[in-house]
Coordinates of C-alpha atoms and ligand atoms in Angstrom, one line a residue:
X137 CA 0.0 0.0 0.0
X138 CA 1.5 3.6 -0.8
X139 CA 1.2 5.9 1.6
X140 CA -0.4 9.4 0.9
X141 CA 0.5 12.3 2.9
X142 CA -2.7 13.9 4.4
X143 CA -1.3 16.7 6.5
X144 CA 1.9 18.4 5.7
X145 CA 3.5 21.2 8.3
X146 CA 5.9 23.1 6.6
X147 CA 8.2 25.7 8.3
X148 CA 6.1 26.3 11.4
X149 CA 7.2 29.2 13.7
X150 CA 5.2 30.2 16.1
X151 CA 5.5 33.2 18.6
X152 CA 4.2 34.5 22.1
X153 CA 5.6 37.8 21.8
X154 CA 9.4 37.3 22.3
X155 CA 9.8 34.0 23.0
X156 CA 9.7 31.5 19.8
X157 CA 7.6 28.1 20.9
X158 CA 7.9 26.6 17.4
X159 CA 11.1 26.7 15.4
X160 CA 10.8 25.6 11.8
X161 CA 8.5 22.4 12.5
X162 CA 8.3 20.3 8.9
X163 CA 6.2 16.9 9.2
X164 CA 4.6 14.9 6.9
X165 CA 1.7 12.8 8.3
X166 CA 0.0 9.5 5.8
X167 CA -3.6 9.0 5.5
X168 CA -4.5 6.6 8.0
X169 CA -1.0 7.0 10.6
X170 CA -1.0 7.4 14.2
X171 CA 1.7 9.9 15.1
X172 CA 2.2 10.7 18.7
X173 CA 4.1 14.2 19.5
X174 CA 6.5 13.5 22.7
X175 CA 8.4 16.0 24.6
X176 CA 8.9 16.9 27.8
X177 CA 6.5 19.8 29.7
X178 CA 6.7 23.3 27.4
X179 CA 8.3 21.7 24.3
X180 CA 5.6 23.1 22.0
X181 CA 3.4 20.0 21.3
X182 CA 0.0 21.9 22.3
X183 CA 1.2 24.9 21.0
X184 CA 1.7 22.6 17.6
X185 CA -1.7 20.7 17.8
X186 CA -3.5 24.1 18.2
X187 CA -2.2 25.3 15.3
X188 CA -2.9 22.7 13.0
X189 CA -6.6 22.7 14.4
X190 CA -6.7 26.5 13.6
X191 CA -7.2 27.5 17.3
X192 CA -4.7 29.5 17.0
X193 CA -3.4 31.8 14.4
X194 CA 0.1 31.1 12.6
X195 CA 2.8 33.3 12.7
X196 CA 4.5 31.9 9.8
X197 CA 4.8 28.1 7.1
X198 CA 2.1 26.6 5.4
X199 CA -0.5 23.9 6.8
X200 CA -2.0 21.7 4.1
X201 CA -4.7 19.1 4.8
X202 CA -5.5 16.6 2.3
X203 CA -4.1 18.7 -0.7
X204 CA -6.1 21.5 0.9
X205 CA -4.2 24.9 2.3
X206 CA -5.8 25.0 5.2
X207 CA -3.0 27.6 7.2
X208 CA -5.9 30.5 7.4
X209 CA -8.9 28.7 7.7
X210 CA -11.2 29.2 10.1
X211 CA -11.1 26.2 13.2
X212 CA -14.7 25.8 11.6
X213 CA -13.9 25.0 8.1
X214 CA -11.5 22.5 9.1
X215 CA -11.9 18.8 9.3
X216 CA -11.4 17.6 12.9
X217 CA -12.0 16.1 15.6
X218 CA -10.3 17.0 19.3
X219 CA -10.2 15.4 22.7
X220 CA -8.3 18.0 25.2
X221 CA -7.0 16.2 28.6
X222 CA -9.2 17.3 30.7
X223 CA -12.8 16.3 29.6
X224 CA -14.2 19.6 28.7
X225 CA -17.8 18.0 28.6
X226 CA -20.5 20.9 28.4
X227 CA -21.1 19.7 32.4
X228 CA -25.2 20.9 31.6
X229 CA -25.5 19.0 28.6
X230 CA -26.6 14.9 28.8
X231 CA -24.3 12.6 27.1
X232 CA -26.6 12.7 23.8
X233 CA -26.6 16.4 23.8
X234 CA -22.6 16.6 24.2
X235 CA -22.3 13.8 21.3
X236 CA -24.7 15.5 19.2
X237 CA -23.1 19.1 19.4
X238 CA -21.2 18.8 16.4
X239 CA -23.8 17.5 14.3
X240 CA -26.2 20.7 15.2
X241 CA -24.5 22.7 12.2
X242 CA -24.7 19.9 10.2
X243 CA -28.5 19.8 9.6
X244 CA -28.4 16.1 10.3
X245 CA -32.8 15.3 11.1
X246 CA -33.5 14.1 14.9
X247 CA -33.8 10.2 13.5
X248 CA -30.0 10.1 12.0
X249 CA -28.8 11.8 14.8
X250 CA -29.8 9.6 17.8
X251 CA -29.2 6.8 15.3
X252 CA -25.7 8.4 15.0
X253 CA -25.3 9.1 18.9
X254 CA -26.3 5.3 19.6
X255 CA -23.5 4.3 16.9
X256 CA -20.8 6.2 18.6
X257 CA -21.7 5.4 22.2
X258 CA -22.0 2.0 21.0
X259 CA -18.3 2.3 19.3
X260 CA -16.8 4.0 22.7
X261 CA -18.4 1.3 25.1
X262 CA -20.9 3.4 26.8
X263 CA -24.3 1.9 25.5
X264 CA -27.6 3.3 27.2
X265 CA -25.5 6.6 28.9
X266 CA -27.3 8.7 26.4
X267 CA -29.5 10.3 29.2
X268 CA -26.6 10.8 32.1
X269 CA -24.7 13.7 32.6
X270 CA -20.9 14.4 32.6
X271 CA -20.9 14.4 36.3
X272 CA -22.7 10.6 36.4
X273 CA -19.6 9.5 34.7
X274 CA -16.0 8.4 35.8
X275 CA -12.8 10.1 34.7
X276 CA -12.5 7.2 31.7
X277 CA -16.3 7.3 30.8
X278 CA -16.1 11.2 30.6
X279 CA -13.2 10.6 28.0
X280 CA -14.8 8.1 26.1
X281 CA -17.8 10.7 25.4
X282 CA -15.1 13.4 24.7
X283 CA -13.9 10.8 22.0
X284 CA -17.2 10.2 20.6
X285 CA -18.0 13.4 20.3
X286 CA -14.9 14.5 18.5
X287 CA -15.8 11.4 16.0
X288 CA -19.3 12.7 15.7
X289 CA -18.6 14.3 11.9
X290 CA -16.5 11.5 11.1
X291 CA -13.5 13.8 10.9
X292 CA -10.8 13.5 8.4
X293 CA -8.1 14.2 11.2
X294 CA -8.9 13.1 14.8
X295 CA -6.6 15.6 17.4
X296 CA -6.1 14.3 21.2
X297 CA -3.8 16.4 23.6
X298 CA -2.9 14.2 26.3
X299 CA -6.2 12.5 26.8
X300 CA -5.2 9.8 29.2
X301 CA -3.2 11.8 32.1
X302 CA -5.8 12.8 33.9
X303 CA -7.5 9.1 34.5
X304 CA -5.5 6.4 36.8
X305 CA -3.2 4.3 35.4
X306 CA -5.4 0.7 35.3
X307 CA -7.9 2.8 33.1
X308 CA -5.4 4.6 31.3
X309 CA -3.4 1.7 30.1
X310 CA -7.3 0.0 29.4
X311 CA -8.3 2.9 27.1
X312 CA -4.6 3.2 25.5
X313 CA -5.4 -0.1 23.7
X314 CA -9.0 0.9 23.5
X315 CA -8.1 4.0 21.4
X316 CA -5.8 2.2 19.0
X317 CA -8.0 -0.4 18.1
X318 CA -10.8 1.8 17.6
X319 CA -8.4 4.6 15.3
X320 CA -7.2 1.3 13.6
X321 CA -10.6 0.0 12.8
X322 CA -11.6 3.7 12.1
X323 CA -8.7 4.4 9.7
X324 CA -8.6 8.0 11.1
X325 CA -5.6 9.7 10.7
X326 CA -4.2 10.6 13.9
X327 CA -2.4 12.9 16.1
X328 CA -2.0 12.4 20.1
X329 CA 0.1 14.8 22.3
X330 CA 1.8 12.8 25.0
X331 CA 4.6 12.8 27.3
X332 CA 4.5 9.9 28.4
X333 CA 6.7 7.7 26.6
X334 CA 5.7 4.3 26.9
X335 CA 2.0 5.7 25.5
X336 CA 3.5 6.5 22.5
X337 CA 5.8 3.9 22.0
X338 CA 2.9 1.1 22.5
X339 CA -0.2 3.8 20.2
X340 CA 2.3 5.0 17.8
X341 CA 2.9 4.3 14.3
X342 CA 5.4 7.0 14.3
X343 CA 7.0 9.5 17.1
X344 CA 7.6 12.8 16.5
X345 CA 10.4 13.8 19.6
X346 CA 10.2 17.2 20.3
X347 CA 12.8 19.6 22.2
X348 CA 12.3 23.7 22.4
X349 CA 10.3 23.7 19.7
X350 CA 12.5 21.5 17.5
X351 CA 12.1 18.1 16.0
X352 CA 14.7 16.1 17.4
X353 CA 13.9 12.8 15.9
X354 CA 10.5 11.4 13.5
X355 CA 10.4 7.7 13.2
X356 CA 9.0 4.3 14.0
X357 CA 9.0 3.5 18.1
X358 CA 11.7 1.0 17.2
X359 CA 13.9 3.1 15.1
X360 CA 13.4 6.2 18.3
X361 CA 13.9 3.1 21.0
X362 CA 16.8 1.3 18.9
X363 CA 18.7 4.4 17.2
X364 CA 18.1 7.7 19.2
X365 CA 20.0 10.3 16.4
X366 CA 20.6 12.3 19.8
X367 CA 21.7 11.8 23.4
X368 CA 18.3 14.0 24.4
X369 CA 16.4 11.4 22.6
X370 CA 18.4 8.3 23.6
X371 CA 17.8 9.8 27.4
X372 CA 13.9 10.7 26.7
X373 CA 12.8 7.3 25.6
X374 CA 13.6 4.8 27.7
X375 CA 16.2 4.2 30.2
X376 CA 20.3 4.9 29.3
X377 CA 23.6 5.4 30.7
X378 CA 25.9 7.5 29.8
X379 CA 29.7 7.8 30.0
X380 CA 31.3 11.1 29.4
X381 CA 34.9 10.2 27.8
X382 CA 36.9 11.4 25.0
X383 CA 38.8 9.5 21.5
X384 CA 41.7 8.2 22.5
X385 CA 42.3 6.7 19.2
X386 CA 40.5 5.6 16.0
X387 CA 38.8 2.8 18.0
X388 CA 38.9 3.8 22.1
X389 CA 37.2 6.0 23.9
X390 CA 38.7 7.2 27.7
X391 CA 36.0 7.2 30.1
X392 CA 38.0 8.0 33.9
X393 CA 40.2 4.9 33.8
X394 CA 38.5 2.8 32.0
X395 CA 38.7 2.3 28.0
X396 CA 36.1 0.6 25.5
X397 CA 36.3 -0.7 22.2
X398 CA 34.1 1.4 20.3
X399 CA 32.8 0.5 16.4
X400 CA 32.1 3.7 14.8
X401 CA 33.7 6.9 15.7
X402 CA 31.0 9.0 13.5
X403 CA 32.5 12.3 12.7
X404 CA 33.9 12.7 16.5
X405 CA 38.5 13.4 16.1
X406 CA 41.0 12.1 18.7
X407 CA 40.5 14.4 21.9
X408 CA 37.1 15.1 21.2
X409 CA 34.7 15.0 24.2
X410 CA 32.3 13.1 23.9
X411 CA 29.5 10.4 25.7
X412 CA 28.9 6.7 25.7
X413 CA 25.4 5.5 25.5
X414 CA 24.5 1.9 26.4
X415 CA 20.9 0.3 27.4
X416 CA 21.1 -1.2 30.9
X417 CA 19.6 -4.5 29.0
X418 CA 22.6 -4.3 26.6
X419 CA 24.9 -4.8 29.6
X420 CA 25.1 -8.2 30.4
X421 CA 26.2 -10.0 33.6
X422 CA 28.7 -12.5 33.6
X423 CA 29.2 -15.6 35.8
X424 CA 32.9 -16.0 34.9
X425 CA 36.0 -14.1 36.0
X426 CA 35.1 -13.1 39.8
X427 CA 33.8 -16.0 41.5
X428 CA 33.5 -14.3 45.1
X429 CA 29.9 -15.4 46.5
X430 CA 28.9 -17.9 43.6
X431 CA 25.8 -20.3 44.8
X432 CA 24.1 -23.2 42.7
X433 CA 20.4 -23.8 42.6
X434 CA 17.6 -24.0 40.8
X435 CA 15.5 -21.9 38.6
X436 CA 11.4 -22.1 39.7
X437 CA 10.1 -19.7 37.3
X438 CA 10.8 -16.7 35.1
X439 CA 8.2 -14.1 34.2
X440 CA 8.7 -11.6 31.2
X441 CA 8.7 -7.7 32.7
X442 CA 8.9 -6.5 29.2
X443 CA 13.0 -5.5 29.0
X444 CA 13.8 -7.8 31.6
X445 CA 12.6 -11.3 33.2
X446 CA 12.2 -11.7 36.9
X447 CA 13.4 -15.4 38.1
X448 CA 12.4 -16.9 41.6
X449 CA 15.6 -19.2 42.5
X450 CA 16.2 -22.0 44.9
X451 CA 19.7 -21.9 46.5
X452 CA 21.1 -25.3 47.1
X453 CA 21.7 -26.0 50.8
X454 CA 19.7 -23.1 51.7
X455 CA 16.0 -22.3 51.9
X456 CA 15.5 -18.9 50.9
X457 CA 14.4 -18.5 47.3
X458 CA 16.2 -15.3 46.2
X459 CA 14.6 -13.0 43.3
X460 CA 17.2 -12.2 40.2
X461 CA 16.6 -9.7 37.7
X462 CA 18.4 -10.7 34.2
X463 CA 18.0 -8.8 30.5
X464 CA 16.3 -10.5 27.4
X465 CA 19.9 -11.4 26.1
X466 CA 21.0 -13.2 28.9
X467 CA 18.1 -15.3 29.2
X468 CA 18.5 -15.7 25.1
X469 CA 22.1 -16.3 25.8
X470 CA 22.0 -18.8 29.0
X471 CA 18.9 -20.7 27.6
X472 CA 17.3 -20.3 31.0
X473 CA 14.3 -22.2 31.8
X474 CA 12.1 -23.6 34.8
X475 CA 13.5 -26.3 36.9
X476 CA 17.3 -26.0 35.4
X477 CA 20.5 -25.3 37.6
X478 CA 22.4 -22.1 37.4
X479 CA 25.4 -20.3 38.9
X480 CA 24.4 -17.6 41.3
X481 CA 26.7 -14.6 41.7
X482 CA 26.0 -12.2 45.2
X483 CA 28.7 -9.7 44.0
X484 CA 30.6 -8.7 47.3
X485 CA 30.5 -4.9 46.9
X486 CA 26.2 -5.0 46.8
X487 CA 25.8 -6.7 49.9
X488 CA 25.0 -4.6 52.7
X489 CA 25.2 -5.9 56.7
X490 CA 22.2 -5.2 59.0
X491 CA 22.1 -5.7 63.1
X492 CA 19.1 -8.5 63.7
X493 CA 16.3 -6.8 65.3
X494 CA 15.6 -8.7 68.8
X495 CA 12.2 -11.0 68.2
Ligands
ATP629 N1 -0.7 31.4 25.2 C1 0.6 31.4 25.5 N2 1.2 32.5 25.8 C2 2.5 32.6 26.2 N3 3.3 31.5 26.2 C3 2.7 30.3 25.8 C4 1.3 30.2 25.5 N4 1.1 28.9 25.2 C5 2.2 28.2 25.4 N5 3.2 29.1 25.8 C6 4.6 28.7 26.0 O1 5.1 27.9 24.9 C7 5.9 26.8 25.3 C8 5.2 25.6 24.7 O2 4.0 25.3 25.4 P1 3.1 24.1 25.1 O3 1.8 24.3 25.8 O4 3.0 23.9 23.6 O5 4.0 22.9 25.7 P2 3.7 21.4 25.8 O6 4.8 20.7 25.1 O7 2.3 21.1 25.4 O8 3.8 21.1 27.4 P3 3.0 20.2 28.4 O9 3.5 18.8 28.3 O10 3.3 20.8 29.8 O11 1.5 20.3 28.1 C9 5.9 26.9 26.8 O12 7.2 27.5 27.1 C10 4.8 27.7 27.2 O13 5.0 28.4 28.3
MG630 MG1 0.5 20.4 26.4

C-alpha cells in the first residue's frame, strides 16, 4: 500500500511575543498513521496541535490538509476532531446532547442523529449513557464521550492532547489499547500529544520527539527506541547510561580509567569530548571471571517484565528462594528455563550488613 501524505507542516514558527515556541517544524503525516508528538512539559506540542486545528493563528509556514491549504482557515472549516486532557464536557449537557453538538450545524434530522449518537456510544463502550450527565460518569467514561463526540462528523483528522493523564493508570493503560484499536478500525488519521513515553511507543505508528520547539527525531517507536539520532532522545525514551569520555584513538574511547572498544567513531576526532550510550539491558552479567559469592540452585520460574525477566531461584543447601533480575539477552544467551541449575553470583561490593532486630 503507498502511503499518501494527508497533512503536511511546513516551516512552522510560532511566537508568544518574544519567545519562539515553534522553530521551523516540517512533518509529513500519511492518510491513515498514528503519530504521537512526545516531549517533555513546554516543548511546544500543544502549542503545535492548536495550530494545526486553527485554534490558534500562525505566525509563519504553510499547513496543508488533504491537498487542501488550510493555514488561514477558520477552526470551523477545518476537518477535525479533538479530545483536550481534561474532559471539557459541556457539564449541563446529557451525554446525547454533548455527542450530538457537532452534528447541530450539520443539519443532520432528529432520527440520523440519535441513530448516529447510539453508533458512537455503542463504538466508545458506553451503551444506554445517552441520558446521564458528565458528572454521572467516571474520569474514563467522561473521556470516552469526549472521544465520541470528537468522532461525531467523522472527521478527516482526529486531534487528542494528552487524553489519558488525567485518569488512573489501570484505566489509562485499558483505554490506551482501546483507542488504537478503535483509530485502527476507524482508519482515522491521527495525532496524540503525550509525554508519556511508553503511551507513545505502544499507540504509535510514528513519534515525532520534540525539544524547544524543534524536531529532534521522526520515526518508528523501534527506530526512536533502537537508534536515538541524539543523546536527548536516547535519554527521553527509555532508560540509558551514559559515560562522558573522549577519543583516545581511532577505536577507544577514555571514560576516567576505563577504556572501551568502540565500532564507529562517527565524525567525533581524537581528543574530542564526547559520551557513551549503552541500554542497561545491553549490559550483560557475567558468571565468569570473579567468583567471590557464587551459589548453585535451581531456577522455579521466570516471568517476562517486558526488557527484563524476573526469576524466583532456589539456593542449594539453603532455603530462601532469592529474586534475580536478568535482561532479554541473557536469558536468550544462557537458555534459562524452569526447573534448570544455574550459577548464582551475590557480588561482594552490593551486599549490605544489618544488626538482627531482637524477636
Ligand atoms: N498562550 C501562551 N502565551 C505565552 N506562552 C505560551 C502560551 N502557550 C504556550 N506558551 C509557551 O510555549 C511553550 C510551549 O507550550 P506548550 O503548551 O506547547 O507545551 P507542551 O509541550 O504542550 O507542554 P505540556 O506537556 O506541559 O503540556 C511553553 O514554554 C509555554 O510556556
Ligand atoms: Mg501540552
Amino acid at each position: 500500500m503507498t502511503a499518501h501524505p494527508y497533512l503536511q507542516l511546513i516551516d512552522i514558527d510560532q511566537y508568544f511575543g518574544q519567545f519562539q515556541a515553534l522553530k521551523k517544524v516540517s512533518l509529513s503525516i500519511n492518510e491513515g498513521e498514528f503519530v504521537c508528538f512526545l516531549g517533555p512539559s513546554g516543548c511546544g506540542k500543544t502549542t503545535l496541535l492548536r495550530v494545526i486545528a486553527g485554534l490558534d493563528s500562525l505566525c509563519s509556514g504553510q499547513i496543508l490538509q488533504a491537498g487542501r491549504d488550510i493555514t488561514y482557515a477558520p477552526v470551523n472549516k477545518r476537518d477535525f476532531g479533538i479530545v483536550f486532557q481534561s474532559y471539557a464536557l459541556f457539564p449541563n449537557l446529557s451525554v446525547a446532547d454533548n455527542i450530538g453538538y457537532g452534528l447541530k450545524s450539520r443539519r443532520v434530522s432528529r432520527q440520523n442523529k440519535t441513530a448516529r449518537i447510539r453508533e458512537l456510544l455503542s463504538v466508545v463502550g458506553l451503551e444506554r449513557s445517552e441520558q446521564k450527565y458528565p458528572s454521572q460518569l467516571s474520569g474514563g467514561q467522561q473521556q470516552r464521550v469526549a472521544l465520541a463526540r470528537a468522532l461525531a462528523t467523522s472527521p478527516g483528522l482526529l486531534l487528542l492532547d494528552e487524553p489519558l493523564s488525567a485518569l488512573d493508570a489501570r484505566v489509562r493503560a485499558h483505554l490506551r489499547h482501546e483507542i488504537k484499536q478503535l483509530q485502527e478500525k476507524l482508519g482515522v488519521t491521527t495525532i496524540m500529544v503525550t509525554h508519556d513515553q511508553e503511551e507513545a511507543l505502544t499507540m504509535a505508528d510514528r513519534i515525532v520527539v520534540m525539544n524547544h520547539g524543534l524536531i529532534e527525531q521522526i520515526g518508528t517507536p523501534e527506530e526512536i527506541y533502537c537508534q536515538p539520532q541524539s543523546a536527548f532522545v536516547a535519554d527521553f525514551v527509555g532508560e540509558m547510561n551514559f559515560l562522558d569520555g573522549f577519543l583516545c584513538n581511532d577505536s577507544q574511547v577514555q571514560s576516567q580509567s576505563i577504556r572501551l572498544d568502540v565500532s564507529q567513531t562517527g565524525s567525533f576526532s581524537i581528543d574530542s569530548p564526547l559520551r557513551v550510550a549503552v541500554r542497561p539491558e545491553d549490559i550483560r552479567l557475567r558468571l565468569n571471571g570473579d567468583r567471590h559469592n557464587v551459589l548453585n540452585g535451581t531456577v522455579l520460574d521466570l516471568e517476562f517484565l517486558g526488557s527484563k525477566a524476573r526469576s524466583r531461584v532456589a539456593v542449594k543447601g539453603h532455603d530462601q528462594i532469592l529474586i534475580a533480575d536478568i535482561s532479554m539477552n541473557e536469558l536468550t544467551e544462557l537458555e534459562l528455563r524452569n526447573g534448570q541449575n544455574v550459577d548464582i553470583q551475590l557480588p561482594r561490593d552490593r551486599l549490605q550488613l544489618f544488626g538482627k532486630a531482637a524477636s
